[in-house]
């Protein structure tokens, strides 16, 4: 099992000219402050930098447009991850860029999941296989204050595109079912979707064949040439209507491409201006004279702090313009692709109609089309098409059977019982330690129960569950074990004794050698065997005094993201 460890975090808002840097290298780090001091924003930023979005982000934090940089290690190998607007960039220990990605589901997820040994493919609502987003990778390790204490496996957002994900994710994390089981399950699910489509095609073919044969027997063939002309006229009307749709779609795509070109131009201009501004800053830092004469216009500029600070502010503005333009490019790309799919569909239909019209033009005679040979050719086409679909159905059936056999091979009842028994033992022990006397039956029947307990015992019951799962993961899972992040365990007006017990439990009962970041309004007298962070300003986690240092450190990473 791999181990993920957080080491340092940098947060930067060029919009507000504030920043913060914190060391996280201790095994236990406590973030202690009253409400509105930003402790939750700090811990939410940890996994969010790796692409796992918390369920709720404060509006003020969103408006501050905070960029984040996380230094972390996996099995002792150090990395940096930058989150800059929609961009994620991974750097090695020497700050060399390894890769970059835009967006989470299709950009970041396929790159990050292999690093974490989270080798499972999940089926989306549309029936497509997708790499697990970071939220699925880190789900057991983060308890968010907004939803984590009321519903299990719900501390991250953006998971709804995978239906019924909780059972699969819980079984994979706890090792009940290994990655081979889910690889086979994905094959079976994709094959089942294909099988359903093939059977629909076969049914449609059968209906079409039946309708044609029924018309032959009950109506007969019409030899009136006017019916042939009517068919051409009908096809022409459909072509004209589709052509109008096609022209409108082409115009919309053209407009979107123009907007995208403008956004790219804004990015290019911002990058060029940024380069010039940074060159100016480096130049005036080397010049010792108090005044600088412009060789072109002979204007005298003061070489003082205000002018230098103004140049740096302009550079930050360029970076913001670049980031916003890049985000707009990504949005326009999605819109263009959507319109192009519509254009492609319309164009294919127009091509088919044109083919039909082409066959109907020229010297072709009506009686030639009504010749008996045509009926034989149609019948033969139905036979050939039906045989092909039947062959495909047989092949897909074989794939489903093979996948079923593979799933059974890695779904052993004995192993499942061993994992569940271990979980139940941990659950009973932890509930007793936390003073939970009434344990719902559901919490002991499944490793992914629905817990609807209410009252002051609920948070302690949830904490016992989360730690029972963490111990189960540590013992049986092959995926990466992440830092445990617990946000505000004191819920539901816990009395002082229970609050102290929960804080102490979080620290002492974590699996041996694992990292804990704990956010709380108070430690309730419990000593922290590590580092304590005390955000000191209400309504402002970020600090103006740290802005210059953090910006200087993060700028090379941001510039690399802009390349």
Coordinates of C-alpha atoms in Angstrom, one line a residue:
X1 CA 0.0 0.0 0.0
X2 CA 1.3 3.4 -1.0
X3 CA 1.3 6.4 1.5
X4 CA 0.3 9.9 0.5
X5 CA 1.6 12.6 2.8
X6 CA 1.0 16.4 2.8
X7 CA 4.1 18.5 3.4
X8 CA 3.4 22.2 2.7
X9 CA 0.6 24.3 1.4
X10 CA 0.7 27.7 -0.3
X11 CA -2.5 29.8 -1.0
X12 CA -2.4 33.0 -3.1
X13 CA -5.0 35.5 -4.0
X14 CA -3.6 38.1 -6.4
X15 CA -7.0 39.7 -6.5
X16 CA -7.0 40.5 -2.8
X17 CA -3.2 40.8 -2.5
X18 CA -3.2 38.2 0.3
X19 CA -1.6 34.8 0.8
X20 CA -0.7 32.1 3.3
X21 CA 1.9 29.3 3.6
X22 CA 1.8 26.5 6.1
X23 CA 4.0 23.5 6.9
X24 CA 2.1 20.2 7.3
X25 CA 5.1 17.9 7.7
X26 CA 4.1 16.6 11.2
X27 CA 2.2 13.5 11.7
X28 CA -0.5 15.5 13.5
X29 CA -1.3 19.1 12.6
X30 CA -4.2 20.9 14.4
X31 CA -5.8 24.0 13.0
X32 CA -7.5 25.7 15.9
X33 CA -9.7 28.7 15.7
X34 CA -13.3 29.9 16.3
X35 CA -15.8 30.2 13.6
X36 CA -15.2 32.6 10.7
X37 CA -11.4 32.4 11.1
X38 CA -11.0 30.3 8.0
X39 CA -9.9 27.0 9.4
X40 CA -12.3 25.0 7.2
X41 CA -11.1 26.9 4.1
X42 CA -7.6 25.9 4.9
X43 CA -8.4 22.2 5.3
X44 CA -10.8 22.2 2.3
X45 CA -7.9 23.5 0.2
X46 CA -5.8 20.4 0.8
X47 CA -7.6 17.7 -1.2
X48 CA -9.2 20.4 -3.4
X49 CA -5.7 21.2 -4.7
X50 CA -5.6 17.6 -5.9
X51 CA -8.9 18.0 -7.6
X52 CA -11.3 16.7 -4.9
X53 CA -14.0 19.4 -4.5
X54 CA -15.6 19.8 -1.1
X55 CA -19.4 19.9 -0.9
X56 CA -19.5 23.6 0.0
X57 CA -17.0 26.4 -0.7
X58 CA -17.5 29.8 1.0
X59 CA -18.6 32.5 -1.5
X60 CA -15.9 34.9 -0.3
X61 CA -13.2 32.2 -1.0
X62 CA -14.5 31.7 -4.5
X63 CA -14.6 35.4 -5.1
X64 CA -11.0 35.7 -3.9
X65 CA -9.9 33.5 -6.8
X66 CA -7.4 31.6 -4.7
X67 CA -4.6 29.6 -6.4
X68 CA -3.1 26.8 -4.4
X69 CA 0.2 24.9 -4.4
X70 CA 0.6 21.6 -2.5
X71 CA 3.8 19.9 -1.8
X72 CA 3.2 16.2 -1.1
X73 CA 4.9 12.9 -1.3
X74 CA 3.9 9.4 -2.3
X75 CA 6.1 6.7 -0.8
X76 CA 8.8 9.3 -0.2
X77 CA 8.8 10.7 -3.7
X78 CA 8.1 14.4 -3.6
X79 CA 5.8 16.3 -5.9
X80 CA 4.2 19.7 -6.2
X81 CA 0.6 20.1 -7.5
X82 CA -0.5 23.6 -8.6
X83 CA -4.2 24.4 -9.0
X84 CA -4.5 27.6 -11.0
X85 CA -8.0 28.3 -12.2
X86 CA -9.1 25.3 -14.3
X87 CA -5.5 24.1 -14.7
X88 CA -3.8 21.4 -12.7
X89 CA 0.0 21.0 -13.1
X90 CA 2.2 18.4 -11.5
X91 CA 5.9 19.1 -10.8
X92 CA 8.7 16.9 -9.5
X93 CA 10.8 17.7 -6.5
X94 CA 13.1 19.9 -8.7
X95 CA 10.1 21.9 -9.7
X96 CA 10.2 20.6 -13.3
X97 CA 6.8 20.2 -14.9
X98 CA 5.7 16.6 -15.4
X99 CA 2.2 17.1 -16.9
X100 CA -0.7 19.5 -16.9
X101 CA -4.4 18.9 -17.2
X102 CA -7.5 21.1 -17.7
X103 CA -10.6 20.0 -15.9
X104 CA -11.0 17.1 -13.5
X105 CA -13.1 14.2 -15.0
X106 CA -11.3 13.8 -18.4
X107 CA -8.1 15.8 -17.7
X108 CA -6.8 15.2 -14.2
X109 CA -8.5 11.9 -13.2
X110 CA -6.8 9.6 -15.8
X111 CA -3.4 11.0 -14.8
X112 CA -3.7 11.1 -11.0
X113 CA -5.5 7.7 -10.4
X114 CA -2.5 5.5 -11.5
X115 CA -0.2 7.5 -9.2
X116 CA -2.5 6.5 -6.3
X117 CA -3.0 2.9 -7.4
X118 CA -6.7 3.6 -7.6
X119 CA -7.1 1.3 -10.6
X120 CA -10.8 1.0 -10.9
X121 CA -13.1 2.1 -13.8
X122 CA -16.6 3.3 -13.0
X123 CA -19.5 3.4 -15.4
X124 CA -21.2 6.8 -15.9
X125 CA -24.9 7.4 -16.4
X126 CA -24.3 7.4 -20.1
X127 CA -22.8 3.9 -20.0
X128 CA -19.2 5.0 -20.6
X129 CA -16.3 3.8 -18.5
X130 CA -14.4 6.6 -16.7
X131 CA -11.3 6.9 -14.5
X132 CA -12.2 7.6 -10.9
X133 CA -12.1 11.3 -10.1
X134 CA -10.0 12.4 -7.1
X135 CA -13.1 12.7 -4.9
X136 CA -13.5 8.9 -5.1
X137 CA -9.8 8.3 -4.4
X138 CA -9.8 10.5 -1.2
X139 CA -13.4 9.9 0.0
X140 CA -12.7 7.9 3.1
X141 CA -9.9 10.2 4.3
X142 CA -11.9 13.5 4.6
X143 CA -14.7 14.4 6.9
X144 CA -16.1 17.7 5.9
X145 CA -17.9 19.8 8.5
X146 CA -20.8 20.7 6.1
X147 CA -22.0 17.2 5.2
X148 CA -19.5 14.6 6.5
X149 CA -21.2 14.4 10.0
X150 CA -24.7 13.9 8.6
X151 CA -24.2 11.4 5.7
X152 CA -21.3 9.0 5.1
X153 CA -19.2 9.0 1.9
X154 CA -20.6 12.5 1.0
X155 CA -17.8 15.0 1.9
X156 CA -16.9 15.7 -1.7
X157 CA -19.1 17.1 -4.6
X158 CA -19.1 16.3 -8.3
X159 CA -19.8 12.5 -7.9
X160 CA -23.3 12.4 -9.2
X161 CA -22.2 11.4 -12.8
X162 CA -21.6 7.9 -11.5
X163 CA -24.8 6.3 -10.3
X164 CA -24.8 4.2 -7.1
X165 CA -21.1 4.8 -6.6
X166 CA -20.9 4.3 -2.8
X167 CA -21.0 0.5 -2.7
X168 CA -18.3 0.1 -5.4
X169 CA -16.1 2.8 -3.8
X170 CA -16.5 1.4 -0.3
X171 CA -15.9 -2.2 -1.5
X172 CA -12.8 -1.2 -3.4
X173 CA -11.3 1.0 -0.6
X174 CA -11.8 -1.7 2.0
X175 CA -10.4 -4.5 -0.2
X176 CA -13.6 -6.5 -0.2
X177 CA -13.4 -6.6 -3.9
X178 CA -10.0 -6.0 -5.7
X179 CA -9.3 -4.0 -8.9
X180 CA -9.6 -7.1 -11.0
X181 CA -13.2 -7.5 -10.0
X182 CA -14.1 -4.0 -11.1
X183 CA -12.2 -4.3 -14.3
X184 CA -14.4 -7.3 -15.2
X185 CA -17.5 -5.5 -13.9
X186 CA -16.7 -2.6 -16.3
X187 CA -16.3 -5.0 -19.2
X188 CA -19.6 -6.6 -18.3
X189 CA -21.5 -3.3 -18.0
X190 CA -20.1 -2.0 -21.3
X191 CA -21.0 -5.3 -23.0
X192 CA -24.5 -5.2 -21.5
X193 CA -25.1 -1.7 -23.0
X194 CA -23.9 -2.9 -26.3
X195 CA -26.1 -6.0 -26.1
X196 CA -29.1 -3.9 -25.4
X197 CA -28.4 -1.8 -28.5
X198 CA -27.9 -4.9 -30.7
X199 CA -31.2 -6.4 -29.5
X200 CA -32.9 -3.1 -30.3
X201 CA -31.4 -3.2 -33.7
X202 CA -32.5 -6.8 -34.2
X203 CA -36.0 -6.0 -33.1
X204 CA -36.2 -2.9 -35.4
X205 CA -34.9 -5.1 -38.3
X206 CA -37.6 -7.7 -37.6
X207 CA -40.3 -5.0 -37.5
X208 CA -39.2 -3.5 -40.8
X209 CA -39.1 -6.8 -42.5
X210 CA -42.6 -7.7 -41.2
X211 CA -44.0 -4.4 -42.4
X212 CA -42.5 -4.8 -45.9
X213 CA -43.9 -8.3 -46.2
X214 CA -47.2 -7.3 -44.9
X215 CA -47.5 -4.5 -47.5
X216 CA -46.6 -7.0 -50.3
X217 CA -49.4 -9.3 -49.3
X218 CA -52.2 -6.9 -48.4
X219 CA -51.6 -3.8 -50.7
X220 CA -49.5 -5.0 -53.6
X221 CA -47.1 -2.9 -55.6
X222 CA -48.2 0.5 -57.0
X223 CA -47.2 0.9 -60.7
X224 CA -48.3 4.6 -60.8
X225 CA -45.3 6.7 -61.9
X226 CA -46.7 9.7 -60.0
X227 CA -46.0 7.9 -56.7
X228 CA -42.3 7.9 -57.6
X229 CA -42.4 11.6 -58.2
X230 CA -44.1 12.1 -54.9
X231 CA -41.3 10.3 -53.1
X232 CA -38.7 12.5 -54.7
X233 CA -40.6 15.6 -53.8
X234 CA -40.9 14.4 -50.2
X235 CA -37.1 13.7 -50.0
X236 CA -36.4 17.2 -51.4
X237 CA -38.5 18.9 -48.8
X238 CA -36.7 17.0 -46.0
X239 CA -33.3 17.9 -47.5
X240 CA -34.2 21.6 -47.7
X241 CA -35.3 21.6 -44.0
X242 CA -32.2 19.8 -42.9
X243 CA -30.0 22.1 -45.0
X244 CA -31.5 25.1 -43.2
X245 CA -30.6 23.4 -39.8
X246 CA -27.1 22.6 -41.1
X247 CA -26.5 26.2 -42.2
X248 CA -27.7 27.6 -38.9
X249 CA -25.4 25.2 -37.0
X250 CA -22.4 26.1 -39.2
X251 CA -23.0 29.8 -38.4
X252 CA -23.1 29.2 -34.7
X253 CA -19.9 27.1 -34.8
X254 CA -18.3 29.9 -36.8
X255 CA -19.3 32.5 -34.1
X256 CA -18.0 30.3 -31.3
X257 CA -14.7 29.8 -33.1
X258 CA -14.4 33.5 -33.5
X259 CA -14.9 34.0 -29.7
X260 CA -12.3 31.2 -29.1
X261 CA -9.8 33.0 -31.4
X262 CA -10.4 36.2 -29.4
X263 CA -9.8 34.4 -26.1
X264 CA -6.5 32.9 -27.5
X265 CA -5.4 36.3 -28.6
X266 CA -6.1 37.7 -25.1
X267 CA -4.0 34.9 -23.6
X268 CA -1.2 35.7 -26.1
X269 CA -1.3 39.4 -25.3
X270 CA -1.4 38.9 -21.6
X271 CA 1.6 36.5 -21.8
X272 CA 3.6 39.0 -23.9
X273 CA 2.7 41.9 -21.6
X274 CA 3.6 39.8 -18.6
X275 CA 7.0 39.0 -20.0
X276 CA 7.7 42.7 -20.6
X277 CA 6.5 43.7 -17.2
X278 CA 8.7 41.1 -15.5
X279 CA 11.6 42.3 -17.6
X280 CA 10.9 45.9 -16.4
X281 CA 10.7 44.7 -12.8
X282 CA 14.1 42.9 -13.0
X283 CA 15.6 46.0 -14.7
X284 CA 14.6 48.6 -12.1
X285 CA 15.7 46.2 -9.3
X286 CA 19.2 46.3 -10.7
X287 CA 19.2 50.1 -11.3
X288 CA 20.5 52.1 -8.4
X289 CA 19.6 55.6 -9.7
X290 CA 16.5 57.3 -8.1
X291 CA 15.3 58.5 -11.5
X292 CA 15.2 56.7 -14.9
X293 CA 15.1 58.7 -18.2
X294 CA 13.2 57.1 -21.0
X295 CA 15.4 57.1 -24.1
X296 CA 12.4 57.4 -26.5
X297 CA 10.2 60.1 -25.0
X298 CA 12.7 61.6 -22.5
X299 CA 10.2 61.2 -19.7
X300 CA 11.6 61.0 -16.2
X301 CA 10.3 58.0 -14.1
X302 CA 11.0 57.7 -10.3
X303 CA 12.6 54.5 -9.3
X304 CA 10.8 54.0 -6.1
X305 CA 8.8 51.3 -4.3
X306 CA 5.4 52.5 -5.5
X307 CA 6.4 52.3 -9.2
X308 CA 7.9 48.8 -8.7
X309 CA 4.8 47.7 -6.8
X310 CA 2.6 49.0 -9.6
X311 CA 4.5 47.0 -12.1
X312 CA 4.1 43.8 -10.0
X313 CA 0.4 44.5 -9.7
X314 CA 0.1 44.9 -13.4
X315 CA 1.9 41.5 -13.8
X316 CA -0.6 39.9 -11.5
X317 CA -3.4 41.4 -13.5
X318 CA -2.0 39.8 -16.7
X319 CA -1.9 36.4 -15.0
X320 CA -5.6 36.9 -14.0
X321 CA -6.5 37.8 -17.6
X322 CA -4.6 34.8 -18.9
X323 CA -6.3 32.5 -16.4
X324 CA -9.8 33.8 -17.2
X325 CA -9.2 33.7 -20.9
X326 CA -8.0 30.1 -20.7
X327 CA -11.1 29.2 -18.7
X328 CA -13.2 30.9 -21.5
X329 CA -11.3 28.9 -24.1
X330 CA -12.2 25.6 -22.3
X331 CA -15.8 26.6 -22.1
X332 CA -16.0 27.5 -25.8
X333 CA -14.3 24.3 -26.7
X334 CA -17.1 22.3 -25.0
X335 CA -19.7 24.5 -26.8
X336 CA -18.0 24.0 -30.2
X337 CA -17.8 20.2 -29.7
X338 CA -21.5 20.1 -28.8
X339 CA -22.4 22.1 -31.9
X340 CA -20.1 20.0 -34.1
X341 CA -21.8 16.8 -33.0
X342 CA -25.1 18.3 -34.1
X343 CA -23.6 19.4 -37.4
X344 CA -22.1 16.0 -37.9
X345 CA -25.5 14.3 -37.3
X346 CA -27.3 16.7 -39.7
X347 CA -24.7 16.4 -42.3
X348 CA -24.8 12.6 -42.3
X349 CA -28.5 12.7 -42.8
X350 CA -28.2 15.1 -45.7
X351 CA -25.6 12.9 -47.3
X352 CA -27.9 9.9 -47.1
X353 CA -30.8 11.8 -48.6
X354 CA -28.5 13.1 -51.4
X355 CA -27.6 9.5 -52.1
X356 CA -31.2 8.5 -52.3
X357 CA -32.0 11.4 -54.6
X358 CA -28.9 10.6 -56.8
X359 CA -30.2 7.1 -57.3
X360 CA -33.6 8.4 -58.3
X361 CA -32.3 10.9 -61.0
X362 CA -31.3 10.3 -64.6
X363 CA -32.6 7.5 -66.9
X364 CA -33.9 5.2 -64.2
X365 CA -37.4 3.9 -65.1
X366 CA -40.1 3.2 -62.6
X367 CA -40.7 -0.3 -63.9
X368 CA -37.0 -1.2 -63.4
X369 CA -37.3 -0.3 -59.7
X370 CA -40.5 -2.4 -59.4
X371 CA -39.0 -5.5 -60.9
X372 CA -39.4 -8.7 -59.0
X373 CA -35.6 -8.9 -58.6
X374 CA -35.8 -6.0 -56.2
X375 CA -37.9 -8.0 -53.8
X376 CA -35.4 -10.8 -53.8
X377 CA -32.5 -8.3 -53.1
X378 CA -34.4 -6.7 -50.2
X379 CA -35.1 -10.1 -48.7
X380 CA -31.5 -11.1 -49.1
X381 CA -30.4 -7.9 -47.4
X382 CA -32.6 -8.6 -44.4
X383 CA -31.1 -12.1 -44.1
X384 CA -27.5 -10.8 -44.3
X385 CA -28.1 -8.0 -41.8
X386 CA -29.9 -10.3 -39.4
X387 CA -27.1 -12.9 -39.5
X388 CA -24.5 -10.2 -38.8
X389 CA -26.4 -8.8 -35.8
X390 CA -27.0 -12.3 -34.5
X391 CA -23.3 -13.0 -34.7
X392 CA -22.5 -9.8 -32.8
X393 CA -25.1 -10.7 -30.1
X394 CA -23.4 -14.1 -29.7
X395 CA -20.0 -12.5 -29.3
X396 CA -21.2 -10.0 -26.7
X397 CA -23.0 -12.8 -24.8
X398 CA -19.6 -14.6 -24.6
X399 CA -17.9 -11.5 -23.3
X400 CA -20.6 -11.1 -20.6
X401 CA -20.2 -14.7 -19.5
X402 CA -16.4 -14.4 -19.3
X403 CA -16.7 -11.2 -17.3
X404 CA -19.2 -12.9 -15.0
X405 CA -16.8 -15.8 -14.4
X406 CA -14.0 -13.3 -13.7
X407 CA -16.1 -11.4 -11.2
X408 CA -17.0 -14.6 -9.3
X409 CA -13.3 -15.5 -9.2
X410 CA -12.5 -12.3 -7.3
X411 CA -15.7 -12.2 -5.2
X412 CA -14.9 -14.8 -2.5
X413 CA -17.4 -15.1 0.4
X414 CA -14.7 -16.1 2.8
X415 CA -12.6 -13.0 2.1
X416 CA -15.7 -10.8 2.3
X417 CA -16.6 -12.2 5.7
X418 CA -13.1 -11.7 7.0
X419 CA -13.1 -8.0 6.0
X420 CA -16.6 -7.4 7.4
X421 CA -15.8 -9.2 10.7
X422 CA -12.7 -7.0 11.1
X423 CA -14.8 -3.9 10.4
X424 CA -17.5 -4.9 12.9
X425 CA -14.9 -5.6 15.6
X426 CA -13.4 -2.2 15.1
X427 CA -16.8 -0.5 15.0
X428 CA -17.9 -2.1 18.3
X429 CA -14.6 -1.2 19.9
X430 CA -14.6 2.4 18.8
X431 CA -18.3 2.9 19.7
X432 CA -17.5 1.7 23.2
X433 CA -14.5 4.0 23.5
X434 CA -16.6 7.0 22.4
X435 CA -19.5 6.2 24.7
X436 CA -22.0 5.2 21.9
X437 CA -24.3 2.7 23.6
X438 CA -27.0 2.3 21.0
X439 CA -25.4 1.1 17.7
X440 CA -27.9 0.9 14.8
X441 CA -28.2 -2.6 13.3
X442 CA -27.5 -1.1 9.9
X443 CA -24.0 0.1 11.0
X444 CA -23.0 -3.5 11.7
X445 CA -24.6 -5.2 8.7
X446 CA -22.8 -3.4 6.0
X447 CA -19.5 -1.6 5.6
X448 CA -21.5 1.1 3.7
X449 CA -24.6 1.5 5.8
X450 CA -27.2 4.3 5.8
X451 CA -27.0 5.8 9.3
X452 CA -29.9 7.9 10.3
X453 CA -29.1 8.3 14.0
X454 CA -29.9 11.7 15.6
X455 CA -28.9 13.5 18.7
X456 CA -25.6 14.1 20.4
X457 CA -24.5 10.5 19.8
X458 CA -24.6 10.9 16.0
X459 CA -21.2 12.6 15.6
X460 CA -19.5 10.0 17.8
X461 CA -21.2 7.2 15.9
X462 CA -20.0 8.7 12.6
X463 CA -16.4 9.1 14.0
X464 CA -16.4 5.5 15.1
X465 CA -17.6 4.4 11.7
X466 CA -15.0 6.5 9.8
X467 CA -12.1 5.2 11.9
X468 CA -13.4 1.6 11.6
X469 CA -13.3 2.0 7.9
X470 CA -9.8 3.6 8.0
X471 CA -8.5 0.7 10.0
X472 CA -10.1 -1.7 7.5
X473 CA -8.6 0.1 4.6
X474 CA -5.2 0.1 6.2
X475 CA -5.3 -3.7 6.8
X476 CA -6.9 -4.9 3.5
X477 CA -6.7 -2.3 0.7
X478 CA -4.0 -2.1 -2.0
X479 CA -4.8 1.5 -2.9
X480 CA -3.0 4.5 -1.6
X481 CA -3.7 5.6 2.0
X482 CA -4.1 9.4 2.2
X483 CA -3.8 11.8 5.1
X484 CA -6.8 11.9 7.4
X485 CA -8.5 15.3 7.4
X486 CA -11.1 15.8 10.1
X487 CA -13.0 19.1 10.1
X488 CA -14.8 20.2 13.3
X489 CA -15.6 17.0 15.1
X490 CA -17.5 18.8 17.9
X491 CA -21.1 18.7 16.4
X492 CA -24.6 18.5 18.0
X493 CA -23.5 20.4 21.2
X494 CA -21.3 17.7 22.6
X495 CA -20.5 18.2 26.3
X496 CA -17.0 19.0 27.3
X497 CA -16.2 15.3 28.2
X498 CA -17.4 13.9 24.9
X499 CA -15.7 16.7 22.9
X500 CA -12.4 16.0 24.7
X501 CA -12.9 12.2 24.0
X502 CA -13.5 12.9 20.3
X503 CA -10.4 15.0 19.9
X504 CA -8.3 12.5 21.8
X505 CA -9.8 9.7 19.8
X506 CA -9.0 11.4 16.4
X507 CA -5.3 11.7 17.4
X508 CA -4.7 8.5 19.3
X509 CA -6.8 6.0 17.3
X510 CA -5.7 6.8 13.8
X511 CA -3.9 3.8 12.1
X512 CA -0.2 3.7 13.1
X513 CA 2.0 5.9 10.9
X514 CA -0.8 7.8 9.3
X515 CA -1.0 11.6 9.0
X516 CA -3.8 13.6 10.6
X517 CA -4.9 17.2 10.0
X518 CA -7.5 18.2 12.5
X519 CA -9.6 21.4 12.4
X520 CA -11.4 22.4 15.6
X521 CA -12.7 25.3 17.5
X522 CA -10.9 24.0 20.6
X523 CA -8.6 21.1 21.6
X524 CA -10.5 20.8 24.9
X525 CA -7.3 20.3 26.9
X526 CA -5.9 17.6 24.7
X527 CA -2.1 17.9 23.9
X528 CA -1.2 17.7 20.2
X529 CA 1.9 15.6 19.4
X530 CA 2.8 17.8 16.5
X531 CA 2.1 21.3 15.2
X532 CA -0.8 23.7 15.9
X533 CA -1.9 26.4 13.5
X534 CA -3.8 29.3 14.9
X535 CA -5.4 31.5 12.2
X536 CA -5.3 34.9 13.8
X537 CA -7.7 37.2 11.8
X538 CA -11.4 36.8 11.6
X539 CA -12.9 36.6 8.1
X540 CA -9.5 36.5 6.6
X541 CA -7.4 33.3 6.5
X542 CA -5.1 34.9 4.0
X543 CA -2.5 37.5 5.2
X544 CA -1.4 40.6 3.3
X545 CA 2.0 40.3 5.1
X546 CA 2.7 37.0 3.4
X547 CA 1.6 38.1 -0.1
X548 CA 5.0 39.1 -1.5
X549 CA 6.9 36.0 -0.3
X550 CA 4.2 33.5 -1.4
X551 CA 3.7 35.2 -4.8
X552 CA 7.5 35.1 -5.4
X553 CA 7.6 31.4 -4.6
X554 CA 4.5 30.5 -6.6
X555 CA 5.2 32.7 -9.7
X556 CA 7.5 30.2 -11.4
X557 CA 4.9 27.4 -11.0
X558 CA 2.2 29.7 -12.4
X559 CA 4.3 30.8 -15.3
X560 CA 5.0 27.1 -16.1
X561 CA 1.2 26.5 -16.1
X562 CA 0.8 29.3 -18.6
X563 CA 3.2 27.7 -21.1

